[in-house]
Short mmCIF file of C-alpha atoms in Angstrom, two decimals:
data_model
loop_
_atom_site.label_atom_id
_atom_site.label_comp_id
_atom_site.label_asym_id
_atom_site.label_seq_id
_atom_site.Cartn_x
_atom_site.Cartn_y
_atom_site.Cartn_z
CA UNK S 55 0.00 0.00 0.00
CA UNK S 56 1.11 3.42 -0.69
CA UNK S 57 2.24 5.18 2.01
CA UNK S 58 3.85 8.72 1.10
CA UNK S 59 1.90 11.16 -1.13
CA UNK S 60 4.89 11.77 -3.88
CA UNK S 61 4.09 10.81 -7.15
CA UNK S 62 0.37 10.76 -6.76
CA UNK S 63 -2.36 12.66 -8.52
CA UNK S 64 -4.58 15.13 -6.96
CA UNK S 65 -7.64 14.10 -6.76
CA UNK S 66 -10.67 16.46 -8.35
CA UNK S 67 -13.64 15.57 -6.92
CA UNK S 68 -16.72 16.66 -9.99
CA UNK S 69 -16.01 17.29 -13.82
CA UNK S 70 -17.92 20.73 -13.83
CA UNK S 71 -16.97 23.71 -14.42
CA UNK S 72 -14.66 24.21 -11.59
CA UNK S 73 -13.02 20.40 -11.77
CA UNK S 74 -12.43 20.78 -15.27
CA UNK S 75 -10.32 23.86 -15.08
CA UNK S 76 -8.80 22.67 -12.08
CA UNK S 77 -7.69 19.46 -14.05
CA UNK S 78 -6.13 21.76 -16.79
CA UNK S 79 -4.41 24.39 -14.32
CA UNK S 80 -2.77 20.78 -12.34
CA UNK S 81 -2.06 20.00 -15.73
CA UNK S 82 -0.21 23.08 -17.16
CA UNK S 83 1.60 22.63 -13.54
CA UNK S 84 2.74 19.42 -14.62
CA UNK S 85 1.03 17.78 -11.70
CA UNK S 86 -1.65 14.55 -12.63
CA UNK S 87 -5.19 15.18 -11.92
CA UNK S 88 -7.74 12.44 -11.54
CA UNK S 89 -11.49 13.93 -11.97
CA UNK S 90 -13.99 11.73 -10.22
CA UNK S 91 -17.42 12.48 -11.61
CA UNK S 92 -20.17 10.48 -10.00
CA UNK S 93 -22.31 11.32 -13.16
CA UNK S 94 -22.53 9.10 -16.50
CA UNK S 95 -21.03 12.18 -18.53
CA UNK S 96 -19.13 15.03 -17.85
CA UNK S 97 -20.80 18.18 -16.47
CA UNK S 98 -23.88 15.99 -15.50
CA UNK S 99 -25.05 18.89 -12.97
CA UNK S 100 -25.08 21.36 -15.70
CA UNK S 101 -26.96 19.31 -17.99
CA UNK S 102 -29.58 18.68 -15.66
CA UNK S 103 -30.40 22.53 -16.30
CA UNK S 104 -29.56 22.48 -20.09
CA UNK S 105 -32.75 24.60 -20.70
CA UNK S 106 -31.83 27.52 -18.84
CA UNK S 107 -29.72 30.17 -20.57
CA UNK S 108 -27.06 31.62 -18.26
CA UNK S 109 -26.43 35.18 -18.03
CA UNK S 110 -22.83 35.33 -18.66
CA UNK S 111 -21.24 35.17 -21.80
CA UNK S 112 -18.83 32.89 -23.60
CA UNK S 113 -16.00 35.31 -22.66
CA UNK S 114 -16.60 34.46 -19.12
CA UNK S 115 -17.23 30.94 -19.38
CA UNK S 116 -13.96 30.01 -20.56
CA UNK S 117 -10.97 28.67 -18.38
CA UNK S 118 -7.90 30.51 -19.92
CA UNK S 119 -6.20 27.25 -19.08
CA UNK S 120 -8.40 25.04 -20.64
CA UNK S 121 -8.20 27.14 -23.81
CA UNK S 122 -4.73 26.12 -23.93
CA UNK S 123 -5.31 22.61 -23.37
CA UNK S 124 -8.34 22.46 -26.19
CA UNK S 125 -6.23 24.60 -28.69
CA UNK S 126 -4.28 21.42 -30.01
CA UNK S 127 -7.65 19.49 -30.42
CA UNK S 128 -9.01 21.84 -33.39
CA UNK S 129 -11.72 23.08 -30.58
CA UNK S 130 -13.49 25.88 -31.90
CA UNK S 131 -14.44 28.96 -29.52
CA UNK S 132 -17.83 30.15 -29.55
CA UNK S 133 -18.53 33.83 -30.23
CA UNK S 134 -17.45 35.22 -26.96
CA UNK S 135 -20.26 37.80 -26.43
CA UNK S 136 -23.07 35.34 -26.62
CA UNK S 137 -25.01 33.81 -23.71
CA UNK S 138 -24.85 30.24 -23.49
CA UNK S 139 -27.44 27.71 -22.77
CA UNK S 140 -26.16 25.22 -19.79
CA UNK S 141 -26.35 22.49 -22.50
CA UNK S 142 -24.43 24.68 -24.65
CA UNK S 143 -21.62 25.13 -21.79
CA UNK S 144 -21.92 21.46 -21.27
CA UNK S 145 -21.63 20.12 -25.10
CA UNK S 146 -19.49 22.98 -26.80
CA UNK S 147 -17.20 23.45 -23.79
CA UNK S 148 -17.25 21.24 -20.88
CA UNK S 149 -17.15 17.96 -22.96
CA UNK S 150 -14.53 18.68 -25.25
CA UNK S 151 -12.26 19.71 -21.83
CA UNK S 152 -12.88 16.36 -20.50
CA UNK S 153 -12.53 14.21 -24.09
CA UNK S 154 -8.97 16.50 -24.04
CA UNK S 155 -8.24 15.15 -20.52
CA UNK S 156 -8.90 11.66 -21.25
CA UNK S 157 -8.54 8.81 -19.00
CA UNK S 158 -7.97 11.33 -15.99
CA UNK S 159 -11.40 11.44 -16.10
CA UNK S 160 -13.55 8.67 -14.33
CA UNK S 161 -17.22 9.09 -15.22
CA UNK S 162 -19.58 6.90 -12.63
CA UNK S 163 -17.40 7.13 -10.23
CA UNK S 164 -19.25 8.80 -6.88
CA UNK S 165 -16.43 9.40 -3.78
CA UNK S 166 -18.03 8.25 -0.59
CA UNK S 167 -15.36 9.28 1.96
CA UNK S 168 -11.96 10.81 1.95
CA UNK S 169 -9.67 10.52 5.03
CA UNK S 170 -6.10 10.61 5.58
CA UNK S 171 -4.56 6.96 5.15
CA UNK S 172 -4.55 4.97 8.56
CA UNK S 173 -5.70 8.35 10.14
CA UNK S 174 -9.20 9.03 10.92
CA UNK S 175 -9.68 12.80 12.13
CA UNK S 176 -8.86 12.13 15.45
CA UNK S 177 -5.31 10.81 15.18
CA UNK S 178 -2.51 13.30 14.93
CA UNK S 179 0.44 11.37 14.77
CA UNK S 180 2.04 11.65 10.87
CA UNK S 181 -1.01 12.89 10.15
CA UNK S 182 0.09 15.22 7.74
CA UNK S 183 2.77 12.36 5.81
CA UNK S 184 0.06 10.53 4.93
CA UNK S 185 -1.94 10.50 1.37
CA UNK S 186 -5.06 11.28 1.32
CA UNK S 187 -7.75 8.09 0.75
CA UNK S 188 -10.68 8.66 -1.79
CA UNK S 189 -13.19 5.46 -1.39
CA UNK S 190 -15.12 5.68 -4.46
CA UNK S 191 -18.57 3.81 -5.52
CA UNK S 192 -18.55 2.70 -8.79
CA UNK S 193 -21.87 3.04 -11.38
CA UNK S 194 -21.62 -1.12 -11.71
CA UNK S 195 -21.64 -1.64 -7.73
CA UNK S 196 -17.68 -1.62 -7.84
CA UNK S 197 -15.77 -0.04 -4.80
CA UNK S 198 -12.52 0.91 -4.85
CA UNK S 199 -9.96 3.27 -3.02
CA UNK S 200 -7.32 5.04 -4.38
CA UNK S 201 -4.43 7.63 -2.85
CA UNK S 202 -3.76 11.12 -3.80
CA UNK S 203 -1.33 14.03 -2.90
CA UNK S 204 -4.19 16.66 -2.26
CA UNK S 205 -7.97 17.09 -2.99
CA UNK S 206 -9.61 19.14 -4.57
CA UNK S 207 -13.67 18.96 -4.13
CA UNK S 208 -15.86 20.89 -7.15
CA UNK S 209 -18.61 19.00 -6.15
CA UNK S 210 -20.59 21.91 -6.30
CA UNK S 211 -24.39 21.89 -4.38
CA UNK S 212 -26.27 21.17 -7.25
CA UNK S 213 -27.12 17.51 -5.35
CA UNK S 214 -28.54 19.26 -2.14
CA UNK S 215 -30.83 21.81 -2.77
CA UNK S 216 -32.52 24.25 0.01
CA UNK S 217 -36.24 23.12 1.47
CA UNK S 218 -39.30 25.35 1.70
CA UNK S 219 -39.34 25.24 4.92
CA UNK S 220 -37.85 29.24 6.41
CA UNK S 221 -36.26 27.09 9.36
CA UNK S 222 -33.83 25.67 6.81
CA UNK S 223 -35.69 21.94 7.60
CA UNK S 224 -38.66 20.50 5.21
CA UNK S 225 -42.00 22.45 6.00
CA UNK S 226 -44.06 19.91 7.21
CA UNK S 227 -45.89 18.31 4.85
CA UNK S 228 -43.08 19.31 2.29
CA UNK S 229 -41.64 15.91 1.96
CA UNK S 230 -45.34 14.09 1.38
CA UNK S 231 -46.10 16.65 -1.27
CA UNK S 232 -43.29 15.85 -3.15
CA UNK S 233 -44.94 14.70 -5.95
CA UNK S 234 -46.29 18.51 -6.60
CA UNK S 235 -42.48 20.02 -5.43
CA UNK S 236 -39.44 20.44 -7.67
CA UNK S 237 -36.32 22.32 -6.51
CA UNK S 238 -35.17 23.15 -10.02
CA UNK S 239 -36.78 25.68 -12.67
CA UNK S 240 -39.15 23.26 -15.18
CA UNK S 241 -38.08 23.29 -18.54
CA UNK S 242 -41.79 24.63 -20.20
CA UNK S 243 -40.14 23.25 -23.80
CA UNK S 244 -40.46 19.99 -22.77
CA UNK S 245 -44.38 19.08 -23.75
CA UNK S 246 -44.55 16.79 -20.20
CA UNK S 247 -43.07 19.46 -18.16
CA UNK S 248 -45.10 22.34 -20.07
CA UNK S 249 -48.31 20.06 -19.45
CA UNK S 250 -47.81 20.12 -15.69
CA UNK S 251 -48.17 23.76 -15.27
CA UNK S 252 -49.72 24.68 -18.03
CA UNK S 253 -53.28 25.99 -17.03
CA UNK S 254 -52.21 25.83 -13.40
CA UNK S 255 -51.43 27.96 -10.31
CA UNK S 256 -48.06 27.31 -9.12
CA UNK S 257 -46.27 29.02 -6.07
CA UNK S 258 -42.67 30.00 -6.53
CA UNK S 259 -40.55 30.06 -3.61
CA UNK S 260 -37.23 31.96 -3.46
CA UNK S 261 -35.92 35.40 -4.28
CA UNK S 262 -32.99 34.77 -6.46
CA UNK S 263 -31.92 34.57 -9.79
CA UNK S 264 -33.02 30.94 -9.72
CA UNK S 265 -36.95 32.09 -8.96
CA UNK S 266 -36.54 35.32 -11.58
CA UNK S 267 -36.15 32.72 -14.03
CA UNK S 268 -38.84 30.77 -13.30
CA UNK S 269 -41.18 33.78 -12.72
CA UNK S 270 -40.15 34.48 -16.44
CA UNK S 271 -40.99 31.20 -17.98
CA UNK S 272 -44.62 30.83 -16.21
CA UNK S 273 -45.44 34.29 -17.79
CA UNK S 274 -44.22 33.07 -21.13
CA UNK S 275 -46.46 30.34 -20.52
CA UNK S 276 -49.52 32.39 -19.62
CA UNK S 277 -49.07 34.33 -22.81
CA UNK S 278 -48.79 31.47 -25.00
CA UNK S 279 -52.00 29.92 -26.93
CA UNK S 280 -51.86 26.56 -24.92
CA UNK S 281 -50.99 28.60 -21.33
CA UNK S 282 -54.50 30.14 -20.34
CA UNK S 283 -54.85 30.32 -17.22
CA UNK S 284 -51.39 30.37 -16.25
CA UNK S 285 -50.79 31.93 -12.90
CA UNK S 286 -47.91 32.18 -10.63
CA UNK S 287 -47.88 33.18 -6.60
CA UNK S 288 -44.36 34.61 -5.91
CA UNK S 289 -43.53 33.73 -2.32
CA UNK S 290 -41.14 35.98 -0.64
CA UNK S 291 -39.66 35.83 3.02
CA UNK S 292 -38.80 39.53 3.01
CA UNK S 293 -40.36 42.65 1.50
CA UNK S 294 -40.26 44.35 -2.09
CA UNK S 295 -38.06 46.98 -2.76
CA UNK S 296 -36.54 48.69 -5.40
CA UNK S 297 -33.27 46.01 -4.93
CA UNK S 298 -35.75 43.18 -5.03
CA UNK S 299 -35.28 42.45 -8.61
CA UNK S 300 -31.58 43.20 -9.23
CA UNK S 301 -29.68 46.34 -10.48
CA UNK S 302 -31.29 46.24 -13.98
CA UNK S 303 -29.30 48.66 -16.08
CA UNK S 304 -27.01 49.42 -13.38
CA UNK S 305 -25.89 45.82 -13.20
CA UNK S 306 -22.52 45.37 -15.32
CA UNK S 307 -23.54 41.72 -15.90
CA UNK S 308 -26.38 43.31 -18.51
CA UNK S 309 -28.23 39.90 -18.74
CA UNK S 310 -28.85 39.73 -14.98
CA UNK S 311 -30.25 42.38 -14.67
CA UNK S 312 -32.69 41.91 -17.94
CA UNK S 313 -33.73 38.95 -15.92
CA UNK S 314 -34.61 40.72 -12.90
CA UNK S 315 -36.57 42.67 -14.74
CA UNK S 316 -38.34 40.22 -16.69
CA UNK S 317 -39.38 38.68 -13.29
CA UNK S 318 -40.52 42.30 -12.29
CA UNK S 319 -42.65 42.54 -15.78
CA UNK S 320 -44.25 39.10 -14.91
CA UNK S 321 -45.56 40.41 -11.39
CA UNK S 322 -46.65 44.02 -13.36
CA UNK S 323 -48.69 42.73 -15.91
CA UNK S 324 -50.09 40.36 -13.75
CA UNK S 325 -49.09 36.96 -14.69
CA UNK S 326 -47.75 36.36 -11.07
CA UNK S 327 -49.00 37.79 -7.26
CA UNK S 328 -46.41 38.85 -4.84
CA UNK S 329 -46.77 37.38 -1.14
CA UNK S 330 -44.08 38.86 1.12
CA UNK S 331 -43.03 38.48 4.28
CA UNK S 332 -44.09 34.99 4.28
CA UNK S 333 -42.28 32.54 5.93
CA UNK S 334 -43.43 28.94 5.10
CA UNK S 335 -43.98 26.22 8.01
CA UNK S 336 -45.71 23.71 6.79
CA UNK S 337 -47.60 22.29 2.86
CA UNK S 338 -51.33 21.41 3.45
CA UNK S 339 -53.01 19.54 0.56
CA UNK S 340 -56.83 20.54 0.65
CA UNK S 341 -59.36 17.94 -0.38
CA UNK S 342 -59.23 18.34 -4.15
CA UNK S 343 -55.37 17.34 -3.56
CA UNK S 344 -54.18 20.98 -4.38
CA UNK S 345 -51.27 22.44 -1.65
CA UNK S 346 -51.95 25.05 0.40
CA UNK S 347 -48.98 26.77 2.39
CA UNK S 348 -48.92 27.75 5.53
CA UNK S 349 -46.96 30.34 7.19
CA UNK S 350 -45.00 30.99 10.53
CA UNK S 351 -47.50 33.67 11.25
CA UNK S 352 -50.85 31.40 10.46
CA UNK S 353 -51.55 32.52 7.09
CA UNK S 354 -52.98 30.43 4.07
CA UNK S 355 -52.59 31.03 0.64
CA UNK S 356 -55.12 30.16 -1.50
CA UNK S 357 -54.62 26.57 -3.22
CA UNK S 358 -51.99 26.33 -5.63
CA UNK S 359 -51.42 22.95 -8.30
CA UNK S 360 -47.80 23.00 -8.09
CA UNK S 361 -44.65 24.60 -5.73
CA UNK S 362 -41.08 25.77 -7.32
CA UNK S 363 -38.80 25.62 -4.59
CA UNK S 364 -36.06 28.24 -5.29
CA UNK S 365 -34.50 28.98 -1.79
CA UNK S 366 -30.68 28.50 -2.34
CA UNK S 367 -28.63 25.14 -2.70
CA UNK S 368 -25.95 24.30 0.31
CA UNK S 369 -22.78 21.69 0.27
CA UNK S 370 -22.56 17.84 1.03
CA UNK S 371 -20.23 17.24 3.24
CA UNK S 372 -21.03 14.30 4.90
CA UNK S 373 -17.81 12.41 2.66
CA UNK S 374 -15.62 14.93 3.96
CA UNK S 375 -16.42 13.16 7.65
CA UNK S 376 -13.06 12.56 8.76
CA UNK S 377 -11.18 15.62 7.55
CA UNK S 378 -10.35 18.30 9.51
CA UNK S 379 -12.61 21.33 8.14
CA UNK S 380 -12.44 25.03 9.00
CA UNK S 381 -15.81 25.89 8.01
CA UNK S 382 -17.54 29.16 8.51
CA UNK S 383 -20.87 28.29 11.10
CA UNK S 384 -23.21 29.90 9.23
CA UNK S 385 -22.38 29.71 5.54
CA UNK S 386 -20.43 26.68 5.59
CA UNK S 387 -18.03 28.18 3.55
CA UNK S 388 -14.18 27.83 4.58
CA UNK S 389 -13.70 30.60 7.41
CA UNK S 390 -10.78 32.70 5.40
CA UNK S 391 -13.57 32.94 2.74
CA UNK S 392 -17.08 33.08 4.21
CA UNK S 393 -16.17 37.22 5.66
CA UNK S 394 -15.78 37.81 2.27
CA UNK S 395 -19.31 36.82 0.93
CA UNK S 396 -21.41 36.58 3.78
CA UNK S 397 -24.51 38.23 2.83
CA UNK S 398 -25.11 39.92 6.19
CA UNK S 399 -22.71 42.08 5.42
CA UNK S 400 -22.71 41.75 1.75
CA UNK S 401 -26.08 42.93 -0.12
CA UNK S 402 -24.44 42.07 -3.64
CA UNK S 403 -22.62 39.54 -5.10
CA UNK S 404 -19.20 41.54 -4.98
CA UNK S 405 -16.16 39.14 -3.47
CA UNK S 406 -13.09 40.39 -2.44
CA UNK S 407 -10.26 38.77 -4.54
CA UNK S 408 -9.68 35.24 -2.87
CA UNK S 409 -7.24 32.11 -3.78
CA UNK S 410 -5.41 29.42 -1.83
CA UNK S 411 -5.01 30.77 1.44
CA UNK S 412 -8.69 31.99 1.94
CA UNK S 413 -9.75 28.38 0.69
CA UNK S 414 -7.59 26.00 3.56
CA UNK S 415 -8.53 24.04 6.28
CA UNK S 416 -6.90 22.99 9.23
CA UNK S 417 -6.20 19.97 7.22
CA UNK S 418 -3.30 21.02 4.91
CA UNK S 419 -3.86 19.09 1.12
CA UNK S 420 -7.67 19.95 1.02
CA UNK S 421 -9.36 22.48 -0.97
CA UNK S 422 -13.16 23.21 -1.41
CA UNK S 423 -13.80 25.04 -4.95
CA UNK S 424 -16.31 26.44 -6.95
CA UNK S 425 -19.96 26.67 -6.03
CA UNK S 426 -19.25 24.42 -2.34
CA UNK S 427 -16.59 26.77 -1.44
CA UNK S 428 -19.67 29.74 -1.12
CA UNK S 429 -21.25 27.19 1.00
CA UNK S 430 -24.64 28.26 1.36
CA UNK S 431 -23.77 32.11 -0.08
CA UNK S 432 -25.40 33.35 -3.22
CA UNK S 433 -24.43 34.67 -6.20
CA UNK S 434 -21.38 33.04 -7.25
CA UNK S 435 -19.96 33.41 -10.80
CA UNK S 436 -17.97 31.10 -13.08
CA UNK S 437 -15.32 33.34 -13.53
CA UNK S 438 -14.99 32.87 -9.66
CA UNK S 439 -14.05 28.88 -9.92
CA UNK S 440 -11.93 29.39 -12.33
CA UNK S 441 -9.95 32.06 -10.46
CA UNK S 442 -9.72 29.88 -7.32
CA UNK S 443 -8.66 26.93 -9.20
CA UNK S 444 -5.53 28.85 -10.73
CA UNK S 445 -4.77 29.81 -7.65
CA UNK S 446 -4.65 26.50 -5.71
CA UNK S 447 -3.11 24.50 -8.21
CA UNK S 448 -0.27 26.94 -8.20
CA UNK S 449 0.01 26.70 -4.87
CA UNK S 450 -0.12 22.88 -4.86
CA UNK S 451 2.55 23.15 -7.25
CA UNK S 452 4.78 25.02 -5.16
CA UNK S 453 4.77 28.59 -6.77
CA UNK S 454 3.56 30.59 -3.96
CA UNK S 455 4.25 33.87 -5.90
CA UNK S 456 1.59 32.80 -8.45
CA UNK S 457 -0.72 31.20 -5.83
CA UNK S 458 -1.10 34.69 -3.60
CA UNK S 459 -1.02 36.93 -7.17
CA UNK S 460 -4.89 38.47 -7.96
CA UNK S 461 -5.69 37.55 -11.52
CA UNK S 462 -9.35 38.19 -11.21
CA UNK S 463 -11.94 41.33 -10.96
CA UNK S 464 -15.68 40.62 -10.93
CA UNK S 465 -18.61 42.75 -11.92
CA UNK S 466 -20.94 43.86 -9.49
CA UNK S 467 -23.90 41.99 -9.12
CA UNK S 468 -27.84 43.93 -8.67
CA UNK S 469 -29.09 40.43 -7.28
CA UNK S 470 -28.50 40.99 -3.31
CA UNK S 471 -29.42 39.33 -0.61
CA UNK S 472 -30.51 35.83 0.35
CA UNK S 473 -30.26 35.48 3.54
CA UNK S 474 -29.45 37.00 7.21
CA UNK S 475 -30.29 40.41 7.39
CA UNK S 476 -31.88 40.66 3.69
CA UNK S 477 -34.52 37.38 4.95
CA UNK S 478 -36.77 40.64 7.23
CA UNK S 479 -40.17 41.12 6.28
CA UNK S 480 -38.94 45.28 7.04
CA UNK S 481 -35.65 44.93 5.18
CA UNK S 482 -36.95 47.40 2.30
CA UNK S 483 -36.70 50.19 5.10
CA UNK S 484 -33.54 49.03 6.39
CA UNK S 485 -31.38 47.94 3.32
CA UNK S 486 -29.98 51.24 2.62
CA UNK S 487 -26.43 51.26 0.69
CA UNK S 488 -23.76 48.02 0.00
CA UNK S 489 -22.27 47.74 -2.38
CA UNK S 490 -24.91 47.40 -5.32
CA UNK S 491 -25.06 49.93 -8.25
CA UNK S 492 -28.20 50.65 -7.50
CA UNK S 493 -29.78 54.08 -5.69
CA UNK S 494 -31.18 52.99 -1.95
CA UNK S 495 -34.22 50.95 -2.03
CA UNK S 496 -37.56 52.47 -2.61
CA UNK S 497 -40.77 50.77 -2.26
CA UNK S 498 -42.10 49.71 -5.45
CA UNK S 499 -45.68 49.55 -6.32
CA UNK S 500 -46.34 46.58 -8.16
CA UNK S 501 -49.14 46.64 -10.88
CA UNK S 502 -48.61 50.08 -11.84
CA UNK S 503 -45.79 52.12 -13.40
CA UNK S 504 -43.87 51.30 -17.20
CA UNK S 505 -43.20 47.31 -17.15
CA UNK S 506 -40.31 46.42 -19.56
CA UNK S 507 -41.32 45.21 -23.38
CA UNK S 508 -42.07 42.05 -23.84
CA UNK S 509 -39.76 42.41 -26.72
CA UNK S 510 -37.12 43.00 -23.98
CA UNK S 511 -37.86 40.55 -21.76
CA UNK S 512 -37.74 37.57 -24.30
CA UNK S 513 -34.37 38.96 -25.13
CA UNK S 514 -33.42 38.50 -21.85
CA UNK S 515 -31.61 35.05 -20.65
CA UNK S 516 -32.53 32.96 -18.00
CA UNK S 517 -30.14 33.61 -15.07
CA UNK S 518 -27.43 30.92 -14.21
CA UNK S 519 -27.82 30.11 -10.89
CA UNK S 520 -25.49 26.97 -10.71
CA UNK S 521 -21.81 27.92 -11.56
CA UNK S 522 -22.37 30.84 -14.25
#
């Protein structure tokens, strides 16, 4: 059995987004990745949200290091100011990065615990000597272990999403209306999924980009000739403001802010109702079978068909078990990071430039990256990942100098909020300033005023929420 960690690969735990260019920067090191994706294909998170369109372009999709390693495969860029589809991202990008990484790329392959060989996390002793373990679960029942030198988890949060329920726990009732719940925005071009809410009343949960989307799509569907009837209830823990739906023009990520005001245009011409300040306890089904929230203060909504749970995605990290963590006790993001992009403090998307040292643990060798390393924070951007990434595998590879270098400046975000602070029923007095190009909040009467085009709005893409 191996027993030191030289000469082993670093182990990449997801072939997304993040894992992919983190496979390509450990490559350009010269240092051997091995991706373990517990999907059949590469990118198998992204795919599951092919439909929606993200809302940054090409330009900022694209690992600078995985350019370099596609170059010699006659890989063709796509037009750098367009906005990708995530099945676009996944086929015209994502795949062709793992078919150029070849067999360091294990497809089916699902890690069910890493530790540190002969050490579980209570042993100190040559603790740090030691390779790290990966036990892996194979798609064909096969389980097998293998060492590496370091670890790098993109898992994402994709697998775990965030339950109705304002507690952070199921609603009651949530988990035996399941079969009326999904925690991902339908895709209305499929004829099934279009059938389900065609025609129906369906409660949307969540005050993200995630729910602006899907706000969006159910007032496409109203308008459309097989859509009568179409009606959504927007269901908001806090109160409406003029941040609510983003920084619109102001936001230098254009797209996200059409989105937000898409949504906006949805709730103005009336193809959805706003409830706010609603926290939901528990999902009721009445006796025609239709759901009927309830919330913390005692108050029913009418009946609805079908509930879009929106309310944020968190990490997995039951695997990581018997490593030795420093995570942040509210985010559950590593605590050099989670100051950084804790949205108490933070009512925007803006981070702080961050690399290897924000990203470690008490347990030298292990990084979380991409989407997990926000934990449960919002608003985190491709362009992100792909920073961090850089920045550990240089770091891995010994070339500090590169490692603690800032290589990164990100646009500031309109969507803020998401939790803490911005989760008040009052926090349209209180949210005044941050760091959002936007003027202090007003109130904003919905129903009334100029709504944006409809033109405009189906010009506008559907916001990434996972890894764009």
């Amino acid at each position: 059995m191996t027993t030191t960690p030289e000469g082993l690969p670093v182990a990449v735990i997801g072939a997304g987004p993040a894992g992919l260019a983190a496979a390509a920067h450990l490559t350009e090191r010269g240092l051997l990745p091995l991706v373990l994706e517990a999907g059949p294909a590469a990118a198998s998170a992204v795919r599951e949200w092919a439909h929606v369109r993200l809302f940054s372009t090409w330009d900022e999709l694209i690992d600078p290091a995985a350019e370099k390693l596609l170059a010699p495969t006659g890989w063709t860029r796509p037009d750098a100011a367009t906005y990708p589809s995530g099945g676009d991202w996944a086929e015209q990008y994502l795949q062709p990065l793992a078919d150029a990484l070849g067999d360091r790329v294990r497809l089916g392959a699902r890690v069910t615990g890493v530790s540190r060989t002969g050490r579980d996390r209570i042993v100190d002793a040559d603790r740090e000597r030691q390779p790290f373990v990966v036990h892996i679960a194979h798609a064909d029942g096969r389980e097998e272990r293998v060492f590496a030198r370091a670890v790098i988890d993109a898992s994402g949060t994709w697998s775990t999403p965030s339950p109705a329920g304002a507690s952070g726990l199921p609603a009651l009732g949530e988990e035996a209306a399941a079969d009326r719940i999904t925690y991902r925005v339908p895709d209305l071009q499929d004829p099934a999924v279009r059938a389900r809410y065609a025609g129906r009343r369906t409660a949307v949960i969540g005050s993200g980009a995630s729910a602006f989307t899907a706000l969006a799509s159910l007032a496409g569907l109203a308008t459309a000739d097989d859509g009568a009837g179409t009606k959504g209830v927007w269901v908001l823990r806090r109160g409406i403001s003029g941040s609510t739906f983003g920084g619109g023009s102001a936001d230098q990520l254009p797209a996200r802010g059409a989105l937000g005001l898409a949504a906006k245009a949805a709730v103005d011409e009336g193809h959805a109702d706003a409830v706010t300040g609603f926290r939901t306890e528990a999902i009721e089904r009445d006796t025609d079978g239709r759901l009927v929230l309830v919330g913390e203060d005692g108050r029913r909504l009418d009946p609805v068909d079908e509930v879009i749970v929106l309310t944020g995605l968190r990490p997995d990290l039951g695997f990581l078990g018997e490593l030795r963590l420093g995570l942040d006790d509210r985010l559950q993001a590593p605590t050099g990071l989670a100051p950084l992009i804790d949205p108490n403090q933070h009512s925007c998307g803006t981070v702080y430039p961050h690399g290897h040292r924000e990203l470690s643990h008490p347990e030298a060798g292990i990084y979380l990256v991409g989407m997990k390393s926000y934990g449960r924070a919002p608003t985190f951007l491709a362009m992100t990942g792909y920073e961090q990434v850089r920045s550990v595998a240089a770091a891995l590879a010994g070339d500090l100098e590169a490692a603690d270098r800032v290589e990164l400046t990100l646009p500031e975000t309109g969507v803020c909020g998401g939790a803490g602070l911005f989760d008040a029923p009052d926090a349209a007095k209180t949210d005044a300033g941050g760091c959002c190009a936007t003027p202090e909040p007003a109130l904003v009467q919905l129903g009334v005023g100029k709504p944006v085009t409809a033109e405009s709005a189906d010009e506008s893409p559907a916001g990434g929420c996972c890894g764009s």
